[in-house]
Each structure stands twice: as structure tokens, then as C-alpha cells.
Short mmCIF file of C-alpha atoms in Angstrom, two decimals:
data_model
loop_
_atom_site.label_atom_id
_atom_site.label_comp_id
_atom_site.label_asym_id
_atom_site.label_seq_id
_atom_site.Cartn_x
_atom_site.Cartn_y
_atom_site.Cartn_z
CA UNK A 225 -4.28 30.05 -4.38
CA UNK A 226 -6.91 30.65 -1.62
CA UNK A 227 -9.83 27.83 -1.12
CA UNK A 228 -12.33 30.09 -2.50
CA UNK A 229 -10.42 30.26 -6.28
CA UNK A 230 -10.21 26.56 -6.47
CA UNK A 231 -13.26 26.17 -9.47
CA UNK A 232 -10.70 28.57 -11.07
CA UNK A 233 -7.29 27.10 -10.16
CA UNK A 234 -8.40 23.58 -11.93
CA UNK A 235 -8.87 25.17 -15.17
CA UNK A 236 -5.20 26.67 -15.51
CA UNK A 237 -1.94 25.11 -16.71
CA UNK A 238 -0.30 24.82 -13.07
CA UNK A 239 -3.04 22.52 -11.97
CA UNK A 240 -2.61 19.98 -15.37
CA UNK A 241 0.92 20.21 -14.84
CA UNK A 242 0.32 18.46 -11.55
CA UNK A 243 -2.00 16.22 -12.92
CA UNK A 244 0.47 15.08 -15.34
CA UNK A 245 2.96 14.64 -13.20
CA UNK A 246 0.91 12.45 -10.79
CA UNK A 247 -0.94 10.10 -13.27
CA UNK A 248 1.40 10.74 -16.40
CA UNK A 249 0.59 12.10 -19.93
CA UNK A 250 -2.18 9.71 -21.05
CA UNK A 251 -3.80 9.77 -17.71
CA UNK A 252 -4.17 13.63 -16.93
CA UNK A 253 -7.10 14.04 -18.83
CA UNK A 254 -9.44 11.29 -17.24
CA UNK A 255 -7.76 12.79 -13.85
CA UNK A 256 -8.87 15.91 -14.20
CA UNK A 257 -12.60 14.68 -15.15
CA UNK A 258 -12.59 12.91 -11.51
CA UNK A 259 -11.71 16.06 -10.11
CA UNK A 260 -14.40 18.17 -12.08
CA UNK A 261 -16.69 15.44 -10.72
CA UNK A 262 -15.54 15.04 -7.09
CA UNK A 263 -16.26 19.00 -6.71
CA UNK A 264 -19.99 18.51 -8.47
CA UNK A 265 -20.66 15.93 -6.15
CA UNK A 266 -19.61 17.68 -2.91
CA UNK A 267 -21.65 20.46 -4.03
CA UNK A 268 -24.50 17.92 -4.40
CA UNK A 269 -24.03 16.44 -1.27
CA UNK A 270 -23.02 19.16 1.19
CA UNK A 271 -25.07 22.39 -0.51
CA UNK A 272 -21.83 24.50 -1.18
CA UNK A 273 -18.15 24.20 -3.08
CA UNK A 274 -15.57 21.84 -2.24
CA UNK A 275 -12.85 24.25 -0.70
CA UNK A 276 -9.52 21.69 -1.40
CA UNK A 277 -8.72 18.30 -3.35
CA UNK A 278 -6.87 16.05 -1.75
CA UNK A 279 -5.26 12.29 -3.18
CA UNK A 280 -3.33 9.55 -2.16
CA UNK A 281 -2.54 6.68 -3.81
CA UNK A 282 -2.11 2.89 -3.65
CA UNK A 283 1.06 1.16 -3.26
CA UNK A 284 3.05 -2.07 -4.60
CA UNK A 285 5.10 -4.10 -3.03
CA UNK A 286 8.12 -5.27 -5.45
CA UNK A 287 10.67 -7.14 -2.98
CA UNK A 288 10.70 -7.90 0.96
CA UNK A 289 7.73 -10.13 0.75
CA UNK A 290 6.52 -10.36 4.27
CA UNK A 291 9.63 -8.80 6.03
CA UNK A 292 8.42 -5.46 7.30
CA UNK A 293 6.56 -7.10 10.25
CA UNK A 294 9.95 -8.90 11.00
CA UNK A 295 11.49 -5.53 11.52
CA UNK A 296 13.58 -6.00 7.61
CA UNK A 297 13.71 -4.42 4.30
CA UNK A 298 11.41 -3.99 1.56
CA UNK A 299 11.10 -2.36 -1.98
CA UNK A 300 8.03 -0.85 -2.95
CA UNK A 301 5.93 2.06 -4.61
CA UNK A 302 3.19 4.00 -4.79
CA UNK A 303 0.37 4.04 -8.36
CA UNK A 304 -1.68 6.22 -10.55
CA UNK A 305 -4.70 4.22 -8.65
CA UNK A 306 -5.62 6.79 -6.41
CA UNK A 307 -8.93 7.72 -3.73
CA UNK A 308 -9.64 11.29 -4.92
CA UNK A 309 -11.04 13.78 -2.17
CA UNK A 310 -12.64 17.45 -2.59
CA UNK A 311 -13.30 18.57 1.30
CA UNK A 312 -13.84 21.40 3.08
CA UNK A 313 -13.11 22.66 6.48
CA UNK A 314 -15.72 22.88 9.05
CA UNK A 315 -16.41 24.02 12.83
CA UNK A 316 -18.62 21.33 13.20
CA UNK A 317 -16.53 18.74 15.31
CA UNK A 318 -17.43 16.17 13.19
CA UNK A 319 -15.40 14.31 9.97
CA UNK A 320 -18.25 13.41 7.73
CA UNK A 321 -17.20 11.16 4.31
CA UNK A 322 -19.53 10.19 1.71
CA UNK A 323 -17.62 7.62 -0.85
CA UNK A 324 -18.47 6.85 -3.58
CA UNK A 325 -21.22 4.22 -3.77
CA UNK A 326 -21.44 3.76 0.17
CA UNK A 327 -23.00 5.21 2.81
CA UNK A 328 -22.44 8.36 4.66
CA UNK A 329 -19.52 8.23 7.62
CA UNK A 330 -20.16 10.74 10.66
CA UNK A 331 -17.12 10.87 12.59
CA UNK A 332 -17.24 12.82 16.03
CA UNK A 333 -14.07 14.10 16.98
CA UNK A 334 -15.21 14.68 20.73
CA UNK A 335 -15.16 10.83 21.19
CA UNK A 336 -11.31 9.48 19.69
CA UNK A 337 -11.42 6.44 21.76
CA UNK A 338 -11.68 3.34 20.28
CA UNK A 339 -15.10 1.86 19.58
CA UNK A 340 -15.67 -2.43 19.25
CA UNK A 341 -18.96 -1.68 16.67
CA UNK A 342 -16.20 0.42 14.06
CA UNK A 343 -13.88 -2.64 14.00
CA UNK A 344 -13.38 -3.32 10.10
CA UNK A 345 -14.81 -0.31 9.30
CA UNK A 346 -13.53 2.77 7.32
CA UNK A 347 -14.79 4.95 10.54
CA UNK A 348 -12.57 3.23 12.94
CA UNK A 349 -9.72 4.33 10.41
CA UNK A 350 -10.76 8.16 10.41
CA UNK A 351 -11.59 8.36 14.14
CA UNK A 352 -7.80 6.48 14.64
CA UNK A 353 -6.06 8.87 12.23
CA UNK A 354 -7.56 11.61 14.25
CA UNK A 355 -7.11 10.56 17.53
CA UNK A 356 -3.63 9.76 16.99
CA UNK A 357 -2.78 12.69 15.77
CA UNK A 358 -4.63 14.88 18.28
CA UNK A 359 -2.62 12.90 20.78
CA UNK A 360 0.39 14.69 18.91
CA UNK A 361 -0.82 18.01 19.39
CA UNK A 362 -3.11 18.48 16.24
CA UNK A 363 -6.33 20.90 17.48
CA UNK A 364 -9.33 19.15 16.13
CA UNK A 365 -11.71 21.01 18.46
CA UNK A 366 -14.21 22.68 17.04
CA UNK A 367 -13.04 21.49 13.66
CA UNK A 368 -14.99 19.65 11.12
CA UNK A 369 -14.34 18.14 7.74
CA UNK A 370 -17.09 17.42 5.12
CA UNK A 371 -15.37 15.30 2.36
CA UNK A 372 -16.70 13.52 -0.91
CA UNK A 373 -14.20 11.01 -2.45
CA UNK A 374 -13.83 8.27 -5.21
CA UNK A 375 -11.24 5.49 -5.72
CA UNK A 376 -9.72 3.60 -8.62
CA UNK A 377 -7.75 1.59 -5.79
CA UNK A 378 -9.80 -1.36 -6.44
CA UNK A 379 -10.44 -3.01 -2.77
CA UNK A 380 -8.98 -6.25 -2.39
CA UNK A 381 -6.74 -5.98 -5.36
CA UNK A 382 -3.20 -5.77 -3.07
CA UNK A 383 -2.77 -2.51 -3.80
CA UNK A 384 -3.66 -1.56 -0.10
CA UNK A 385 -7.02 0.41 -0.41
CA UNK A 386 -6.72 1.14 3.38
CA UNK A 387 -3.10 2.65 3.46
CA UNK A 388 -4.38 5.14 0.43
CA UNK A 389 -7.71 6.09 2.82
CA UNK A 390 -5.59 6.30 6.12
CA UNK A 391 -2.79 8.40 4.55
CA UNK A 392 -5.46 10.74 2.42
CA UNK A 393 -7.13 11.41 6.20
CA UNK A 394 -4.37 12.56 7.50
CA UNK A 395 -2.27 14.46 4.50
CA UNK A 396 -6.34 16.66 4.80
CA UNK A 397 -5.90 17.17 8.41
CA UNK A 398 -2.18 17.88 8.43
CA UNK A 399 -2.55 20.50 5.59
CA UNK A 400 -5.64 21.70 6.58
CA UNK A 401 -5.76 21.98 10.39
CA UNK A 402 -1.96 21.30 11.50
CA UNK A 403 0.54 23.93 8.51
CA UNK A 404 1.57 20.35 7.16
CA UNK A 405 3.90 19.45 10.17
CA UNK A 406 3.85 15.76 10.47
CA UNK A 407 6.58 14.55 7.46
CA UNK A 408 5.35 11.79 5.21
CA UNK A 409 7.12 9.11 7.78
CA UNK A 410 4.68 10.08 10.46
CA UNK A 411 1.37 10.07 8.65
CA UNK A 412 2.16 6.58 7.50
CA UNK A 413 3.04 5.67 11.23
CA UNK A 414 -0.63 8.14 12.30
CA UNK A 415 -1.82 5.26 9.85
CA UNK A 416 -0.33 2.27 10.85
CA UNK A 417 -1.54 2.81 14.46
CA UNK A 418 -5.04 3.54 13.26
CA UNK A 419 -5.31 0.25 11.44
CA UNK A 420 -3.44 -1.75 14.46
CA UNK A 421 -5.40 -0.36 17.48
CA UNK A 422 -9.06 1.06 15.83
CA UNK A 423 -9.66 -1.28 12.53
CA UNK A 424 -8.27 -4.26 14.18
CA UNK A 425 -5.19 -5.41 11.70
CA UNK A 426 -2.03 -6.33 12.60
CA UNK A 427 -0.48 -4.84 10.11
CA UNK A 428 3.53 -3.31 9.47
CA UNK A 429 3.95 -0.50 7.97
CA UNK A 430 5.22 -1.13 4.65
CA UNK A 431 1.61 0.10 3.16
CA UNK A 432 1.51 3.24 5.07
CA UNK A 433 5.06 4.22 4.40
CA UNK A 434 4.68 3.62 0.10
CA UNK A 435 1.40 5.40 -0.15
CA UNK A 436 2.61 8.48 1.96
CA UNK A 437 6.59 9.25 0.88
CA UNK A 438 5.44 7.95 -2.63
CA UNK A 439 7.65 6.72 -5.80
CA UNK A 440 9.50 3.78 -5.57
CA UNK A 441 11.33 3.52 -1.89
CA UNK A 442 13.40 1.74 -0.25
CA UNK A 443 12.68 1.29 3.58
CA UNK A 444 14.56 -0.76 6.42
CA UNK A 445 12.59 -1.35 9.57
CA UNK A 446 15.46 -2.04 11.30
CA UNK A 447 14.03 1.13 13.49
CA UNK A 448 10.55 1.05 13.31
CA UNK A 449 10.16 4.53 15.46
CA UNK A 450 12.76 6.38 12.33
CA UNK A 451 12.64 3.42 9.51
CA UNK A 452 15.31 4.34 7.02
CA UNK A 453 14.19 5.10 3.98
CA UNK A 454 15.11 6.18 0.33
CA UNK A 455 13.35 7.50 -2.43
CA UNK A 456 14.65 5.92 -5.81
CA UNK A 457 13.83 7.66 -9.55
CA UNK A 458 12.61 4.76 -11.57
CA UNK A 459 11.17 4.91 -14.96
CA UNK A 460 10.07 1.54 -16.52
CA UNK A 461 9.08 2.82 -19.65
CA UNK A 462 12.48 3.61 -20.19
CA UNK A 463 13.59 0.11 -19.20
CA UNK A 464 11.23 -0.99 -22.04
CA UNK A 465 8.58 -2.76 -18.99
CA UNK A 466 5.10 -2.15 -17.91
CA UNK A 467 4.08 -3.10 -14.28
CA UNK A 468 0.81 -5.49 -14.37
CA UNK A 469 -0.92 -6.33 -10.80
CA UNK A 470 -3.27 -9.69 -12.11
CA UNK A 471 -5.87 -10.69 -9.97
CA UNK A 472 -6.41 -14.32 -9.56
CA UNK A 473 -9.88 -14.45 -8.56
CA UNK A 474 -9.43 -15.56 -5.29
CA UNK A 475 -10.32 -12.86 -2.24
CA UNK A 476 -8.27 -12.63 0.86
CA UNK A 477 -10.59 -11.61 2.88
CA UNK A 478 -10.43 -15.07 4.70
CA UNK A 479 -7.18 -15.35 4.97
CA UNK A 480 -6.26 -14.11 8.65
CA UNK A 481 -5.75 -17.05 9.93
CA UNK A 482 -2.81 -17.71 6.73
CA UNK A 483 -1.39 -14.12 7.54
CA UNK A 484 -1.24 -15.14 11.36
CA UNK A 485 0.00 -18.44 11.02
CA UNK A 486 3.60 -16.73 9.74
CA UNK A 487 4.23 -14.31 12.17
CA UNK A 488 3.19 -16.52 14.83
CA UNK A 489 6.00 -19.28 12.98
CA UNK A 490 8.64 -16.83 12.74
CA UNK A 491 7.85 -15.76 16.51
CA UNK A 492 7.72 -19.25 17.69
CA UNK A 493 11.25 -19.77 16.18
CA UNK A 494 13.08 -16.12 17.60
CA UNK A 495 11.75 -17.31 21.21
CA UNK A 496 14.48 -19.79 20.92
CA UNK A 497 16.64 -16.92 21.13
CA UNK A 498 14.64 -14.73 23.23
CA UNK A 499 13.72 -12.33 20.52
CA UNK A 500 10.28 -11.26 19.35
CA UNK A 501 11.12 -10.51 15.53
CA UNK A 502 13.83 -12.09 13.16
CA UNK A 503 16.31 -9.48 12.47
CA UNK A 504 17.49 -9.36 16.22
CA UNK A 505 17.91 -12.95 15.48
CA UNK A 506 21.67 -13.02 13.42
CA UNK A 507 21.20 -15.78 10.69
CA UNK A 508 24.66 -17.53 12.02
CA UNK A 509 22.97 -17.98 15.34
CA UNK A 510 19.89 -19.65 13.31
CA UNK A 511 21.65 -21.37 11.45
CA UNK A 512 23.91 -23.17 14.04
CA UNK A 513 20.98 -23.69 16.20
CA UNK A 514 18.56 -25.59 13.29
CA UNK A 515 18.04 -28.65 15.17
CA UNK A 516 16.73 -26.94 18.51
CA UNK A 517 15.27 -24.20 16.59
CA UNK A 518 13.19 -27.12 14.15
CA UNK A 519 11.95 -29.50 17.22
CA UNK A 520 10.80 -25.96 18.95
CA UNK A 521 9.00 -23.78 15.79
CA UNK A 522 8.58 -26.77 13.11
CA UNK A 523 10.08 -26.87 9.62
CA UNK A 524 7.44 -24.67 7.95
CA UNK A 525 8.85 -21.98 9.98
CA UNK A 526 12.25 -22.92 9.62
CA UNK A 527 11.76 -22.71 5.80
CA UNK A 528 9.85 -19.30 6.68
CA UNK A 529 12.66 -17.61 8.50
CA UNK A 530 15.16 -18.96 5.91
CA UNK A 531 12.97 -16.80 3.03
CA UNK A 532 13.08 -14.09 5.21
CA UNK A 533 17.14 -14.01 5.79
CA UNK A 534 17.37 -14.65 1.97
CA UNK A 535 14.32 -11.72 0.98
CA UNK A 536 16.02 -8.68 3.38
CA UNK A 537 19.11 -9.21 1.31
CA UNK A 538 16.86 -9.43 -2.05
CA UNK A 539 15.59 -6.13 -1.32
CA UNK A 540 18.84 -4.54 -0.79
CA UNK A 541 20.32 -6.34 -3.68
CA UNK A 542 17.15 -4.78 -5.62
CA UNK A 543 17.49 -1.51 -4.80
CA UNK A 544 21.74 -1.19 -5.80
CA UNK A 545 20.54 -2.82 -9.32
CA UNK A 546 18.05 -0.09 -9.82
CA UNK A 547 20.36 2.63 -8.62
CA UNK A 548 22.74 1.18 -10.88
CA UNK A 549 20.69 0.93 -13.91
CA UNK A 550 21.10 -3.21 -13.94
CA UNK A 551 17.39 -3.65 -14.80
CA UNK A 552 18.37 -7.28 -15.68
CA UNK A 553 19.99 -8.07 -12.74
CA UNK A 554 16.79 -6.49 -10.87
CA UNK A 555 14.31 -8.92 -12.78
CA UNK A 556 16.54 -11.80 -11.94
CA UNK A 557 15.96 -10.85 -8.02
CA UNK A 558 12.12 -10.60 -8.84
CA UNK A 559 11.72 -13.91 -10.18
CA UNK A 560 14.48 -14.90 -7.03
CA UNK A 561 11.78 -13.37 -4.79
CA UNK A 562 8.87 -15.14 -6.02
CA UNK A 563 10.48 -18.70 -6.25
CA UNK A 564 11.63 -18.04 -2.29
CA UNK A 565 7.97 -17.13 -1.35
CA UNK A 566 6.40 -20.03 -3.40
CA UNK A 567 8.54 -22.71 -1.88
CA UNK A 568 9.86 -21.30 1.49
CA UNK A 569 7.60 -19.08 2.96
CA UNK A 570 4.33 -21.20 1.39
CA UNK A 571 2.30 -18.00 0.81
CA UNK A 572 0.86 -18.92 -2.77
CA UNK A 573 -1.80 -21.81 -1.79
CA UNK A 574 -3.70 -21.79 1.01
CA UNK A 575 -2.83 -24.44 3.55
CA UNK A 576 -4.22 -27.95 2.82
CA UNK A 577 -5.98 -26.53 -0.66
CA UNK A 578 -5.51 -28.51 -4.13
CA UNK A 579 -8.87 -27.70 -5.74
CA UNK A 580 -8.48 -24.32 -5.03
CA UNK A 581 -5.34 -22.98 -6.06
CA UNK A 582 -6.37 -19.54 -8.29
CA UNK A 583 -2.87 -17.61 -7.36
CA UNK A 584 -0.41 -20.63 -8.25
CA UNK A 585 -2.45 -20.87 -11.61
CA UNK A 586 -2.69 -17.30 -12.57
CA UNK A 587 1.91 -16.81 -11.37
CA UNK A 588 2.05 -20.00 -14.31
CA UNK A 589 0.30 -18.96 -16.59
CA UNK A 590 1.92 -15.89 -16.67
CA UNK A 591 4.99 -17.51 -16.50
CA UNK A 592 3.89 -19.35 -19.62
CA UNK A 593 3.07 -16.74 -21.71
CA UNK A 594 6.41 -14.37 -20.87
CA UNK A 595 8.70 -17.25 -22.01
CA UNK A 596 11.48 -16.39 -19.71
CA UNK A 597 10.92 -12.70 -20.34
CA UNK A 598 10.06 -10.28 -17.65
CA UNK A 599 9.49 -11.41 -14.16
CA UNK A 600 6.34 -12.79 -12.00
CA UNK A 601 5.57 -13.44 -8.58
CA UNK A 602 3.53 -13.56 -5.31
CA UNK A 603 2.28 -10.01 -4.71
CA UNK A 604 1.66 -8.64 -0.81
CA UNK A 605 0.16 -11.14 1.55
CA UNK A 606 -0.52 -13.98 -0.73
CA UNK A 607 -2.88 -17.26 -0.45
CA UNK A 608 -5.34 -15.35 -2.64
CA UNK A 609 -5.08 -11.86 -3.80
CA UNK A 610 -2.92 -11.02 -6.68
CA UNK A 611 -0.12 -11.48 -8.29
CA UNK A 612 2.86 -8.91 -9.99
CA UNK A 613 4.28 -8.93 -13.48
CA UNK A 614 6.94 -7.08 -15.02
CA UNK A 615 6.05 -7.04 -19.09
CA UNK A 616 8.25 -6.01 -21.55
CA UNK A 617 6.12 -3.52 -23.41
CA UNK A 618 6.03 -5.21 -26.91
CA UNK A 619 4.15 -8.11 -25.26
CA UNK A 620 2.03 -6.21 -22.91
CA UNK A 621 -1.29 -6.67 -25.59
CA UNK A 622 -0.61 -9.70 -25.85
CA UNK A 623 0.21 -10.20 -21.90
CA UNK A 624 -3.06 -8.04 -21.15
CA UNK A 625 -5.52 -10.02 -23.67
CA UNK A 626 -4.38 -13.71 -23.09
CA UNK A 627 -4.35 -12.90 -19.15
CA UNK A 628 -7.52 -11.88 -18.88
CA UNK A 629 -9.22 -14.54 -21.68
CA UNK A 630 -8.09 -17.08 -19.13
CA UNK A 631 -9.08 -15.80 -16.02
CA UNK A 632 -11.52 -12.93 -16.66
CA UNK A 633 -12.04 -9.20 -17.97
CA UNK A 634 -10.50 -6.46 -16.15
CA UNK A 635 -8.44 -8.96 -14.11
CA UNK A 636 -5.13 -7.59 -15.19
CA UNK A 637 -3.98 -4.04 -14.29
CA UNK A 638 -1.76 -2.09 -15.63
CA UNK A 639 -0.09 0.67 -13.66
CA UNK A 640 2.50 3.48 -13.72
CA UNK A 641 4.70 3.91 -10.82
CA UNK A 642 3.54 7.67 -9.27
CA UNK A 643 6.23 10.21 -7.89
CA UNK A 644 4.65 11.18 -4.94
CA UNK A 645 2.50 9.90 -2.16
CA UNK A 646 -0.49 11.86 0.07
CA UNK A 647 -0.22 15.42 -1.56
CA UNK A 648 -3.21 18.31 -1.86
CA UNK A 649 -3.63 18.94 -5.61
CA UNK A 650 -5.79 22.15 -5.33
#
């Protein structure tokens, strides 16, 4: 297919075959009506045809609750939300992106250092993807990109809106501009250091690495230059389960000071040791240590590190049940996880808060309403945010409707785990 047949190449079977693949059977149809109107809107917006669609989806975290920044293992997968993108090359020099109900982004790839006024914005992200990876060798001069996109990643849900943006700008610049050599490990590391040194965040790279390999993986950050990581196949349909991501109402967009608190615990108690992240810290040594290692760090971070020890072997534990087929023994390691992050690493209500406690409420009332079937718990950074179900699918109506009567429309979604991460659909 050549960028000039690509008003053709959506209309034949190849392209819904992708489509289906990507956002399953029921799904495909409403994809391909994004697509149709991604292109019409480029066309509208840049005076000519959209020569390439691009997508990359949002991710879920389902076990290693805040251990990739301590250098441990996690379980998690990429959706069927997506941010959609029709592009097309330019000599320009200059990335511009119009989304979807926001302004117009002009990018200028002759200046890729970082700039203080872009901090929290989505143009710090593009001009960090492509500074990184002209620092690799990518030749971005006298290139251009003019790109239209639209997003069902819905932004603050936990699903990581900014790994799906960060790993769709650089899957377009790797295929288009680079003959796709960076592997899907280095454009979620290209978008890792965009978010740490341009946007501002602090984050690991758990997000990066689920919305660019895609499907369910398995990653240990044991080596965060070469993380290990493995792709599992994982159908929950055929388990009988439905993955629901319910938002409690509560926005963690204050919350930096939460997020900081724990690394800044956990780093407080692997100084005792000389260490600067909890896996070079062997639990035996912790553990015979507790009294220095409590009057130095505090027992909130004491109870921190010991969900941490407990979570990297969760996630392990998590992925052999799935590879085994155990999806019982997988559920029981969910609700494991979520217990562990409630009462040991304190991530569900806000420090000091009792009126305010919208997470804790929304994990209990699903609790309530599964009756000890299924599984619930804290999802991503916590304090606000969401939270992740596991529904058997002969409750899910009922999950769906009494979820969001209590704590409003739209508040629960349901999603299907994708195969594949960053990829160019047309």
C-alpha cells in the first residue's frame, strides 16, 4: 500500500481485519467510523489527504502496584481505548497536532531543548519524543508532520492518556522518518524520558512499556536500560470475566505531593542500606534491620516497602497463574494486591482525609455488589483516580447499572484487553 491509496486501502477487507483484531468484533465498526472521520478532518484542517493512520492505545495496570519506580515487577496491558492519528509527512521542520477539541500544537524541530513554558503540556511531550530520538540518530531535519487525532483514552481515568500520546509520536516518526528501527522497548523508554525531563513527571516506565509492546505483559525492571519482558495471550471472555476501570469521582491531578511522599518513604528507608531503590535492598537485610530501618524512614514506609516485597512476588505469582490457565488462583492475587495497597502502602485515601474518601467508597461498593465474586482493587497511582474490577460476565449489567446509579453515568468502563501496542493501521 503506498500513502497515496490509503482512501482506498480503508475500504477493503485487510484493513477491517485489522480493525477487528485491534478493538474486537463489536468494536470494528465504530473504529473504522473514527478513522473515516480522522481523514475528513485532516483534510479540513490541513487542505489535502491524510497520507497514514496511526494508534496507540491506553494501558492497565493489573498487579505491581507502585513497583516499577522501585526497579520490580508488574503485570499490565494495553485497551481498545485508543488516540487515533491520520498524519502526513512534511518538509516543513515543524510537528503540528490539532486534537480533538483543543488547540493547535506547532512543534519546531530546530529547537529540541527543553522549554520551562511547555512543562505540563502535550508540546513538551512531542518536542521530548523528538529530541530524544534525534539524539539516537533519527533525521528530523527538514521533516515535518501535520497530524489530526482523537482519543477515547479518557484523561485522568488511569488509563495513562500520556503514555498512549508519547508512544503514538514516536511509533509516526519511527515508521515514517526512521524504517521502524527503534523496537517497542525503546519507544516506551523515547517516552519515558520525554515525560521525566520535558513534561516534568517523575514517572517509571510501566505506562510507556504497556501502551507500546501491547497485550497483557509481564515486565521486570530489574534492568531498567533492557527490562525483561513477556508478552502473555489472555482472553477473559473465555475465562467468563469482563475488565471494568470505575472512576470514583475524585481527580488526581492534586495528588503529587501523595505520589512523592512514597518514593521519597521507600528512598528514605534503602539509604539505610546505601541503596537508592528497593530491589537492591534483599528483604532479609530489611527485615533484620526493622528497628534501625523504622527510627530512620518511619513506619508508613516500613509498611510501604513491606507491600512492595510482598507485590513483586504478586506479580510473578500472577503471571505463572495466567500462563497456567489458574484464573482462580489469579483473582485470588488481585484481591491479595488490593488488600496490600489499601492497608500497607496507604494509596486509597488521601493522607489526613475522612470526608473525602471517593476511591475507598467506590473499591466497597463494588466489593458489595460482586459478593465474593470477581476481584477489585486500587488501580495505578491511587488517592483518587480509579479503581479495577474483574466481573464475571453474567453480572456485568448488573455490575455496570448499579455502579454507575451510585456514583454517576459513564463512570464505569468496560474494556477489552488489545493485542498490540503503537502500530500504523493504514
Amino acid at each position: 500500500m503506498t500513502y497515496t491509496g490509503l482512501e482506498t486501502y480503508v475500504q477493503q477487507a485487510a484493513f477491517h481485519k485489522t480493525l477487528t483484531r485491534l478493538y474486537g468484533a463489536e468494536g470494528a465498526e465504530k473504529a473504522h467510523s473514527r478513522c473515516m472521520e480522522v481523514m475528513e478532518e485532516f483534510y479540513k484542517t490541513f487542505d489535502r489527504p491524510a497520507q497514514a493512520l496511526f494508534s496507540a492505545p491506553g494501558r492497565t495496570e493489573i498487579g505491581g502496584n507502585h513497583t516499577d519506580h522501585q526497579k520490580g515487577c508488574v503485570l499490565a496491558a494495553s485497551v481498545d481505548l485508543d488516540i487515533l492519528a491520520a498524519v502526513a509527512p512534511t518538509q516543513s521542520g515543524i510537528i503540528r497536532v490539532l486534537s480533538q477539541g483543543y488547540p493547535m500544537i506547532e512543534v519546531d524541530l530546530r529547537e529540541l531543548d527543553p522549554k520551562e513554558e511547555e512543562i505540563n503540556t502535550s508540546a513538551a511531550l512531542i518536542r521530548g519524543v523528538a529530541s530524544c530520538m534525534s539524539a539516537m540518530g533519527c533525521d528530523l531535519q527538514e521533516r515535518g508532520l501535520d497530524v489530526y487525532m482523537t482519543s477515547t483514552v479518557p484523561k485522568g481515568s488511569g488509563l495513562s492518556s500520556s503514555a498512549a500520546y508519547e508512544v503514538l509520536m514516536g511509533t509516526m516518526l519511527n515508521e515514517l522518518f526512521w524504517e521502524g528501527r527503534c523496537t517497542a522497548v525503546e519507544l516506551a523508554q523515547i517516552g519515558q524520558y520525554a515525560e521525566n525531563v520535558f513534561f516534568g513527571k517523575p514517572c517509571g516506565l510501566m505506562d510507556q512499556m504497556a501502551s507500546s509492546v501491547g497485550g497483557v505483559v509481564s515486565i521486570d525492571f530489574e534492568n531498567t536500560a533492557h527490562p525483561a519482558v513477556e508478552q502473555l495471550d489472555v482472553d477473559l471472555h473465555a475465562y467468563g470475566y469482563a475488565l471494568c476501570i470505575l472512576d470514583s469521582g475524585a481527580g488526581h491531578e492534586d495528588l503529587t505531593n501523595e505520589y512523592s511522599a512514597i518514593t521519597n518513604e521507600l528512598r528514605a528507608v534503602c539509604r539505610v542500606f546505601d541503596k537508592e531503590v528497593l530491589r537492591e535492598v534483599p528483604e532479609e537485610a530489611f527485615l533484620a534491620e526493622l528497628p534501625k530501618v523504622r527510627a530512620a524512614a518511619g513506619d508508613r514506609a516500613v509498611n510501604r516497602a513491606f507491600h512492595v516485597y510482598a507485590e513483586n512476588r504478586r506479580a510473578l505469582a500472577e503471571k505463572e497463574a495466567l500462563r497456567q490457565g489458574d484464573f482462580d488462583k489469579f483473582l485470588a492475587l488481585v484481591r491479595e494486591s488490593g488488600r496490600s495497597s489499601a492497608m500497607y502502602l496507604q494509596n486509597v485515601i488521601p493522607t489526613g482525609s475522612t470526608a473525602a474518601q471517593e476511591l475507598m467508597v467506590t473499591i466497597a461498593l463494588c466489593e458489595r455488589i460482586l459478593e465474593g465474586r470477581g476481584a477489585v482493587r486500587v488501580h495505578g497511582g491511587g488517592f483518587g483516580g480509579t479503581a479495577q474490577a474483574f466481573v464475571p460476565l453474567d453480572m456485568l449489567d448488573t455490575f455496570k447499572k448499579a455502579t454507575e446509579a451510585a456514583l454517576g453515568q459513564d463512570c464505569c468502563h468496560v474494556v477489552m484487553i488489545r493485542p498490540a501496542g503503537g502500530v500504523r493501521l493504514g
